[in-house]
Coordinates of C-alpha atoms in Angstrom, one line a residue:
M1 CA -42.0 -77.6 29.2
S2 CA -45.8 -77.6 29.8
D3 CA -48.5 -79.5 27.9
N4 CA -50.4 -76.3 27.1
N5 CA -49.4 -76.2 23.5
Y6 CA -48.5 -72.5 24.0
K7 CA -45.9 -72.7 21.3
E8 CA -48.6 -73.4 18.6
I9 CA -50.7 -70.5 20.1
W10 CA -47.6 -68.3 20.0
V11 CA -46.9 -69.1 16.4
E12 CA -50.6 -68.6 15.3
A13 CA -50.7 -65.3 17.1
L14 CA -47.6 -64.0 15.3
N15 CA -48.8 -65.3 12.0
Q16 CA -52.2 -63.6 12.3
L17 CA -50.5 -60.3 13.4
R18 CA -48.1 -60.6 10.4
N19 CA -51.0 -61.0 7.9
Q20 CA -52.8 -58.0 9.5
Y21 CA -49.8 -55.7 9.1
K22 CA -49.1 -57.1 5.6
E23 CA -52.7 -56.3 4.5
N24 CA -52.2 -52.7 5.7
G25 CA -48.9 -52.4 3.8
R26 CA -47.0 -52.4 7.1
E27 CA -45.0 -55.7 6.8
N28 CA -41.6 -53.9 7.2
E29 CA -42.9 -52.5 10.4
F30 CA -43.9 -55.9 11.6
N31 CA -40.5 -57.4 10.7
L32 CA -38.8 -54.7 12.8
W33 CA -40.9 -54.5 16.0
F34 CA -42.1 -58.0 16.3
N35 CA -38.5 -59.4 16.3
L36 CA -38.9 -61.9 19.1
D37 CA -38.7 -65.7 19.5
Y38 CA -40.6 -68.3 21.5
V39 CA -38.3 -70.0 24.0
S40 CA -40.4 -72.1 26.3
D41 CA -43.5 -72.1 28.5
Q42 CA -44.2 -73.0 32.1
G43 CA -47.6 -73.0 33.9
N44 CA -49.5 -69.9 32.6
E45 CA -46.4 -68.1 31.2
I46 CA -44.4 -67.9 28.0
T47 CA -40.8 -67.0 27.8
A48 CA -39.7 -65.2 24.6
A49 CA -36.3 -63.9 23.5
V50 CA -35.7 -60.4 22.2
P51 CA -32.5 -59.0 20.4
S52 CA -31.7 -56.5 23.1
G53 CA -32.9 -54.5 26.1
F54 CA -33.3 -51.4 24.0
M55 CA -35.6 -53.3 21.6
L56 CA -37.6 -54.6 24.4
D57 CA -38.1 -51.2 25.9
S58 CA -39.0 -49.9 22.5
M59 CA -41.6 -52.6 22.0
K60 CA -43.2 -51.9 25.3
K61 CA -43.4 -48.2 24.6
R62 CA -45.1 -48.8 21.2
G63 CA -47.6 -51.3 22.7
I64 CA -46.2 -54.2 20.7
I65 CA -46.0 -56.5 23.7
Q66 CA -49.6 -55.7 24.7
T67 CA -50.7 -56.3 21.1
I68 CA -49.2 -59.8 21.3
K69 CA -50.8 -60.6 24.6
N70 CA -54.2 -59.5 23.3
K71 CA -53.9 -61.7 20.2
I72 CA -52.8 -64.6 22.4
K73 CA -55.8 -64.1 24.6
E74 CA -58.1 -63.9 21.6
I75 CA -56.8 -67.3 20.3
S76 CA -56.5 -69.1 23.6
G77 CA -59.3 -67.4 25.6
S78 CA -56.7 -67.1 28.6
D79 CA -54.5 -64.4 30.0
I80 CA -51.0 -65.7 29.4
E81 CA -48.1 -63.8 30.8
I82 CA -45.0 -63.2 28.8
K83 CA -41.5 -62.9 30.3
F84 CA -38.4 -62.0 28.3
E85 CA -34.7 -62.9 28.0
I86 CA -32.1 -61.3 25.8
K87 CA -31.0 -63.5 22.9
N88 CA -27.6 -63.5 21.1
T89 CA -28.5 -62.0 17.8
S90 CA -26.8 -61.6 14.5
I91 CA -27.6 -59.4 11.6
S92 CA -25.9 -60.1 8.3
T93 CA -25.2 -58.3 5.1
E94 CA -23.0 -59.4 2.2
K95 CA -20.1 -57.8 3.8
E96 CA -20.7 -57.5 7.6
E97 CA -22.2 -59.3 10.6
I98 CA -23.5 -57.9 13.8
K99 CA -23.3 -60.0 16.9
E100 CA -24.0 -58.8 20.5
E101 CA -21.5 -60.0 23.0
K102 CA -22.6 -62.6 25.4
E103 CA -21.9 -60.4 28.5
I104 CA -24.2 -57.8 27.3
Q105 CA -27.5 -59.0 28.6
K106 CA -29.5 -55.8 28.8
P107 CA -28.7 -52.2 28.5
L108 CA -28.9 -50.0 31.6
K109 CA -32.4 -48.7 32.4
I110 CA -32.3 -45.0 31.6
Q111 CA -34.7 -42.5 33.2
E112 CA -34.9 -39.8 30.7
D113 CA -35.7 -37.1 33.3
E114 CA -32.7 -37.9 35.6
L115 CA -30.0 -36.6 33.3
S116 CA -29.4 -33.4 31.2
H117 CA -28.2 -34.2 27.7
H118 CA -24.6 -33.7 26.6
P119 CA -24.1 -30.0 25.5
D120 CA -22.6 -31.1 22.2
L121 CA -25.7 -33.2 21.3
N122 CA -29.2 -32.6 20.1
E123 CA -31.4 -34.2 22.8
N124 CA -34.1 -34.9 20.2
F125 CA -31.7 -37.2 18.2
T126 CA -32.5 -40.5 19.8
F127 CA -33.3 -44.0 18.6
D128 CA -36.8 -43.6 19.7
T129 CA -37.3 -40.6 17.3
F130 CA -35.5 -42.3 14.4
V131 CA -37.7 -44.2 11.9
P132 CA -36.0 -47.2 10.4
G133 CA -36.9 -48.7 7.1
E134 CA -35.3 -51.0 4.4
N135 CA -33.1 -48.0 3.4
N136 CA -31.4 -47.7 6.7
M137 CA -32.2 -50.9 8.8
F138 CA -28.6 -52.1 9.0
A139 CA -27.3 -48.6 9.9
Y140 CA -30.0 -48.4 12.7
K141 CA -29.3 -51.8 14.2
A142 CA -25.5 -51.4 14.0
S143 CA -25.8 -48.1 15.7
I144 CA -27.9 -49.7 18.5
A145 CA -25.3 -52.4 18.9
A146 CA -22.5 -49.8 19.1
A147 CA -24.4 -47.9 21.7
E148 CA -25.1 -50.9 23.9
A149 CA -21.4 -52.1 23.7
P150 CA -19.3 -49.1 22.9
G151 CA -15.8 -49.6 21.7
K152 CA -16.2 -53.3 20.9
Q153 CA -17.3 -54.9 17.6
Y154 CA -18.5 -51.9 15.7
N155 CA -15.6 -49.5 16.0
P156 CA -15.4 -47.4 14.1
I157 CA -18.7 -46.9 12.3
L158 CA -18.8 -44.9 9.2
L159 CA -22.2 -43.8 8.0
Y160 CA -22.3 -42.5 4.5
G161 CA -24.9 -41.3 2.0
G162 CA -26.5 -38.1 0.8
S163 CA -27.5 -35.2 3.0
G164 CA -30.8 -35.4 4.9
L165 CA -30.9 -39.1 5.3
G166 CA -30.3 -39.4 9.0
K167 CA -26.6 -39.9 9.5
T168 CA -26.1 -37.2 12.0
H169 CA -29.3 -38.4 13.8
L170 CA -28.0 -41.8 14.2
M171 CA -24.5 -40.7 15.2
Q172 CA -25.9 -38.4 17.9
S173 CA -28.4 -41.2 19.0
I174 CA -25.3 -43.3 19.8
G175 CA -23.8 -40.5 21.7
N176 CA -27.1 -39.6 23.7
Y177 CA -27.6 -43.3 24.6
I178 CA -24.0 -43.9 25.9
Y179 CA -23.9 -40.6 27.7
K180 CA -27.1 -41.4 29.6
A181 CA -26.4 -45.0 30.1
K182 CA -23.0 -44.0 31.8
K183 CA -24.8 -41.3 33.8
G184 CA -22.6 -38.6 32.1
K185 CA -19.5 -40.0 33.5
I186 CA -17.7 -40.2 30.1
K187 CA -15.7 -38.0 27.9
L188 CA -17.6 -37.4 24.7
A189 CA -17.2 -35.0 21.8
Y190 CA -19.3 -34.4 18.9
I191 CA -17.9 -32.0 16.3
N192 CA -18.0 -31.6 12.5
T193 CA -14.8 -31.9 10.6
E194 CA -14.5 -28.3 9.5
S195 CA -14.7 -27.1 13.1
F196 CA -12.3 -29.8 14.1
M197 CA -9.8 -28.5 11.5
N198 CA -10.3 -24.9 12.6
E199 CA -9.8 -25.8 16.3
F200 CA -6.5 -27.8 15.3
T201 CA -5.2 -24.8 13.3
E202 CA -5.9 -22.4 16.1
S203 CA -4.1 -24.7 18.6
L204 CA -1.0 -24.5 16.3
A205 CA -1.1 -20.8 16.0
K206 CA -1.4 -20.4 19.8
K207 CA 1.2 -23.1 20.5
K208 CA -1.5 -25.2 22.3
A209 CA -1.1 -28.4 20.2
Q210 CA -0.6 -30.5 23.2
E211 CA -4.0 -29.4 24.7
F212 CA -5.7 -30.2 21.6
K213 CA -4.2 -33.6 21.5
N214 CA -5.1 -34.2 25.2
K215 CA -8.7 -33.2 24.5
Y216 CA -9.4 -35.6 21.7
R217 CA -7.0 -38.4 22.4
K218 CA -8.5 -39.2 25.8
L219 CA -12.1 -39.4 24.8
D220 CA -14.5 -42.3 25.5
V221 CA -16.7 -41.4 22.6
F222 CA -15.7 -39.5 19.5
L223 CA -18.3 -38.4 17.0
L224 CA -17.0 -36.7 13.8
D225 CA -19.4 -35.4 11.1
D226 CA -18.6 -34.7 7.5
I227 CA -15.2 -36.2 7.0
Y228 CA -15.1 -35.3 3.3
F229 CA -13.6 -31.9 4.5
L230 CA -10.4 -33.8 5.1
E231 CA -9.8 -34.2 1.3
G232 CA -6.4 -32.7 0.5
K233 CA -5.7 -31.6 4.1
D234 CA -2.5 -33.6 4.8
A235 CA -1.7 -32.1 8.2
M236 CA -5.2 -32.6 9.5
Q237 CA -5.3 -36.2 8.2
D238 CA -2.0 -36.9 10.1
E239 CA -3.6 -35.5 13.3
L240 CA -6.8 -37.5 12.9
F241 CA -4.8 -40.6 12.2
Y242 CA -2.9 -40.4 15.5
T243 CA -6.0 -39.5 17.3
F244 CA -7.8 -42.5 15.8
E245 CA -4.9 -44.8 16.9
A246 CA -5.0 -43.5 20.4
L247 CA -8.7 -43.9 20.7
Y248 CA -8.8 -47.3 19.2
Q249 CA -6.1 -48.5 21.6
K250 CA -8.3 -47.5 24.5
K251 CA -11.4 -49.0 23.0
A252 CA -13.2 -45.6 22.7
Q253 CA -16.2 -45.7 20.4
M254 CA -15.7 -43.8 17.2
V255 CA -18.5 -42.8 14.7
F256 CA -17.9 -40.9 11.5
T257 CA -20.2 -39.6 8.7
C258 CA -19.5 -38.8 5.1
D259 CA -21.5 -37.9 2.0
R260 CA -20.0 -40.7 0.0
P261 CA -17.9 -44.0 0.5
I262 CA -14.4 -43.4 1.7
T263 CA -13.2 -44.9 -1.6
E264 CA -14.6 -42.0 -3.5
L265 CA -12.8 -39.3 -1.4
K266 CA -9.9 -37.7 -3.2
G267 CA -6.6 -36.8 -1.5
I268 CA -7.1 -39.0 1.5
K269 CA -4.0 -40.9 2.7
E270 CA -4.2 -44.7 2.4
R271 CA -3.5 -45.4 6.0
L272 CA -6.5 -43.3 7.1
K273 CA -8.7 -45.0 4.4
T274 CA -7.6 -48.3 5.8
R275 CA -8.6 -47.4 9.3
F276 CA -12.1 -46.4 8.1
N277 CA -12.5 -49.4 6.0
N278 CA -11.5 -51.8 8.8
G279 CA -14.6 -50.7 10.7
S280 CA -18.3 -50.9 9.6
C281 CA -18.8 -48.7 6.6
I282 CA -22.7 -48.5 6.1
D283 CA -24.5 -47.0 3.2
M284 CA -27.7 -45.0 4.0
K285 CA -30.1 -44.6 1.1
A286 CA -33.2 -42.4 0.6
P287 CA -36.3 -43.9 2.2
K288 CA -38.9 -45.7 0.1
Y289 CA -42.6 -44.8 0.2
E290 CA -43.5 -46.9 3.2
T291 CA -40.8 -45.5 5.3
R292 CA -41.5 -41.9 4.2
K293 CA -45.1 -42.4 5.3
A294 CA -43.9 -43.9 8.7
I295 CA -41.7 -40.8 9.1
L296 CA -44.5 -38.4 8.5
L297 CA -46.7 -40.3 11.0
K298 CA -43.9 -40.3 13.6
K299 CA -43.3 -36.6 13.2
L300 CA -47.0 -35.7 13.4
S301 CA -47.2 -37.7 16.7
L302 CA -44.1 -35.9 18.1
M303 CA -45.7 -32.6 17.1
N304 CA -49.0 -33.6 18.5
K305 CA -50.7 -32.9 15.1
T306 CA -53.0 -34.8 12.8
L307 CA -53.5 -34.8 9.0
S308 CA -55.9 -36.9 6.9
D309 CA -54.6 -40.1 5.4
D310 CA -54.9 -38.7 1.8
I311 CA -52.6 -35.7 2.7
V312 CA -50.0 -38.0 4.3
D313 CA -50.1 -40.3 1.4
F314 CA -49.7 -37.4 -1.1
I315 CA -46.7 -36.0 0.7
A316 CA -45.0 -39.4 1.1
A317 CA -45.6 -40.2 -2.6
N318 CA -44.3 -36.8 -4.0
I319 CA -41.4 -35.9 -1.7
E320 CA -38.8 -38.5 -2.4
S321 CA -35.3 -37.1 -2.1
D322 CA -34.5 -37.2 1.6
V323 CA -35.8 -37.1 5.1
R324 CA -34.8 -33.4 5.7
E325 CA -37.0 -32.2 2.8
L326 CA -39.8 -34.5 3.9
E327 CA -39.8 -33.0 7.4
G328 CA -39.6 -29.5 6.0
T329 CA -42.6 -30.2 3.7
L330 CA -44.6 -31.5 6.7
K331 CA -43.7 -28.4 8.8
K332 CA -44.8 -26.2 5.9
V333 CA -48.3 -27.8 5.7
V334 CA -48.7 -27.9 9.5
N335 CA -47.6 -24.3 9.9
Y336 CA -50.1 -23.3 7.3
G337 CA -52.8 -24.9 9.2
D338 CA -51.7 -23.2 12.4
F339 CA -51.7 -19.8 10.7
M340 CA -55.0 -20.3 8.8
M341 CA -57.1 -21.7 11.7
E342 CA -60.4 -20.8 10.0
K343 CA -59.7 -23.3 7.2
K344 CA -59.7 -27.0 7.3
I345 CA -56.6 -28.3 5.5
T346 CA -57.7 -30.3 2.4
L347 CA -55.8 -32.2 -0.2
D348 CA -56.4 -29.5 -2.8
I349 CA -55.0 -26.9 -0.5
V350 CA -51.9 -29.0 0.1
K351 CA -51.4 -29.7 -3.6
G352 CA -51.4 -25.9 -4.2
L353 CA -49.1 -25.3 -1.2
L354 CA -46.6 -27.8 -2.3
Q355 CA -46.6 -27.2 -6.2
E356 CA -43.2 -25.6 -6.1
N357 CA -41.7 -28.5 -4.0
I358 CA -43.2 -31.2 -6.3
N359 CA -42.1 -29.4 -9.4
A360 CA -38.5 -29.2 -8.0
N361 CA -38.7 -32.8 -7.1
L362 CA -39.7 -33.7 -10.7
G363 CA -36.9 -31.6 -12.1
G364 CA -39.0 -28.8 -13.9
N365 CA -36.9 -26.1 -15.8
I366 CA -33.7 -28.0 -15.5
S367 CA -31.4 -27.4 -18.4
I368 CA -29.2 -29.9 -20.1
D369 CA -26.3 -27.4 -19.7
T370 CA -26.6 -27.6 -15.9
I371 CA -26.6 -31.4 -16.0
Q372 CA -23.6 -31.5 -18.2
K373 CA -21.6 -29.0 -16.1
V374 CA -22.3 -30.5 -12.7
T375 CA -21.5 -34.0 -14.0
A376 CA -18.5 -33.0 -15.9
D377 CA -17.1 -31.0 -12.9
F378 CA -17.7 -34.1 -10.6
Y379 CA -15.8 -36.4 -12.8
G380 CA -13.1 -34.0 -13.6
I381 CA -13.7 -33.6 -17.5
S382 CA -14.8 -30.7 -19.6
I383 CA -18.3 -30.0 -21.1
S384 CA -16.9 -30.3 -24.6
E385 CA -15.5 -33.7 -23.7
I386 CA -18.8 -34.9 -22.3
K387 CA -20.5 -33.8 -25.7
S388 CA -17.6 -35.3 -27.7
K389 CA -17.4 -38.7 -29.5
K390 CA -14.5 -39.8 -27.5
Q391 CA -15.0 -43.3 -26.1
S392 CA -12.3 -43.5 -23.4
K393 CA -13.7 -44.8 -20.1
K394 CA -12.7 -41.5 -18.4
I395 CA -15.1 -39.6 -20.8
A396 CA -17.7 -42.2 -21.8
F397 CA -18.8 -43.2 -18.3
P398 CA -19.6 -39.6 -17.2
R399 CA -21.4 -39.1 -20.4
H400 CA -23.5 -42.1 -19.7
V401 CA -24.3 -40.7 -16.2
A402 CA -25.2 -37.3 -17.5
I403 CA -27.5 -38.8 -20.3
Y404 CA -29.1 -41.1 -17.6
I405 CA -29.8 -38.0 -15.4
A406 CA -31.2 -36.0 -18.3
R407 CA -33.5 -38.8 -19.1
K408 CA -34.6 -39.2 -15.4
I409 CA -35.3 -35.6 -14.5
T410 CA -36.3 -33.8 -17.6
E411 CA -39.3 -34.1 -20.0
M412 CA -37.0 -34.2 -23.1
S413 CA -37.4 -37.0 -25.6
L414 CA -34.5 -39.4 -26.4
T415 CA -33.8 -37.6 -29.6
E416 CA -33.7 -34.2 -28.0
I417 CA -31.3 -35.5 -25.3
G418 CA -29.1 -37.0 -28.1
E419 CA -28.9 -33.7 -29.9
E420 CA -27.7 -32.0 -26.7
F421 CA -24.9 -34.6 -26.4
G422 CA -23.2 -34.0 -29.8
G423 CA -25.9 -35.2 -32.1
K424 CA -26.2 -38.7 -30.7
D425 CA -29.2 -40.8 -32.0
H426 CA -32.0 -42.1 -29.7
S427 CA -30.6 -45.6 -29.6
T428 CA -27.4 -44.3 -28.3
V429 CA -29.2 -42.5 -25.6
M430 CA -31.2 -45.5 -24.7
S431 CA -28.0 -47.7 -24.5
S432 CA -26.4 -45.1 -22.1
C433 CA -29.5 -45.2 -19.8
K434 CA -29.6 -49.0 -19.8
K435 CA -25.9 -49.2 -18.9
I436 CA -26.4 -47.0 -15.9
E437 CA -29.6 -48.8 -14.9
D438 CA -27.8 -52.1 -14.9
M439 CA -24.8 -50.7 -13.0
I440 CA -27.1 -49.2 -10.3
K441 CA -28.7 -52.7 -9.6
I442 CA -25.4 -54.0 -8.5
D443 CA -23.5 -50.8 -7.2
A444 CA -25.3 -48.9 -4.4
T445 CA -22.3 -46.4 -4.5
L446 CA -23.2 -45.3 -8.0
D447 CA -26.9 -45.0 -7.1
N448 CA -25.9 -42.7 -4.2
T449 CA -23.6 -40.7 -6.4
I450 CA -26.3 -40.0 -9.0
K451 CA -28.7 -39.0 -6.3
N452 CA -26.1 -36.5 -5.0
L453 CA -25.6 -35.2 -8.5
I454 CA -29.4 -34.8 -9.1
K455 CA -29.7 -32.9 -5.7
E456 CA -26.9 -30.5 -6.8
I457 CA -28.3 -30.0 -10.2
K458 CA -31.7 -29.2 -8.8
S459 CA -30.1 -26.7 -6.4
K460 CA -28.8 -24.7 -9.3
R461 CA -32.3 -24.2 -11.0

């Protein structure tokens, strides 16, 4: 250890940068990309530890390392070099903990132009093009850990949540990373469950079941999208179970996606549910405003386009449902600018252009009948029951959910909503809303279910 007091300079540099990011509303971005620790210093050099080689490469690409060096020079007046080592890191949630294995020191350097991408995968789905935020940080870091040490601690991974939240993007990022790291010398398959079932059925019809088994049970990486298609398909579940067992024994990396937690799927055999639950089941939620804005800025950068800050803020503030809709809205604005080259895109133009999107997001013209039907169908009861005075849990809970949704996405008063639910008074409506609000605070699964119901309700306008 030298006598240069470089540790104090390091700490001060990071503190100043944190404050700068915080003042600009980018503290979450700071927490992600400045994730490194002072280790020691010697001569005119500081040694710092980073979570992984992938993170180090990403920090370099984004200019994070240079930003730190510039800040250190500003404070110390000297050009101080920084070298890096990979630290053992852990990321904890209430249920799970991520730890990189000691033998994984740094991922293989991958030259993007050396290899073609795997034919099953979208080459644009990479960790670099994914924008992490509070809503998906755990999923993002777990996916990186799985990509750097496939088949080890995080196997299988089940990513669940509503459509358009990035589940397939992260799943394929894992596949793309492993494929390139292994220079294409692996057996990898990405397929959605419906296609998987069709292929299985065809193999039976053509008496080629063994070929199907050989194809999927000898993989190194198995990526299966939308497993909710398995509901009620006993033969397919049996085949997937044995495929799962074979792959798990050979330490093949498995990643699955679903629109809801495995516990909410109906008609799934317990032994298969157990296999999923024994892995890392990770909830992906809709992005918050800060993350939505970061996504828009990232997409604009990838498109080599620019929009004024007030337009980006407007889109981020008003398109809240999912990443797919956010990207679609951005493309709509950018395409308008491309076609109407004689006009400069202003905020007023964008407001007019997106009026329909915003009204849909706010839930305009949504009927109580639609809310009641979609909610009743989901919970397996009738519309007459949801309007009734019955207080059994099977009926009362869906009623609370439907009332909560009606209050959230329509302009109706409490009294008007009560009338639509069998003449309930406004205090009963308030009580239903409060019950669901309290439950959402402690049950992320319910929050996700309600968002999916709202999305389905809006689609039926």
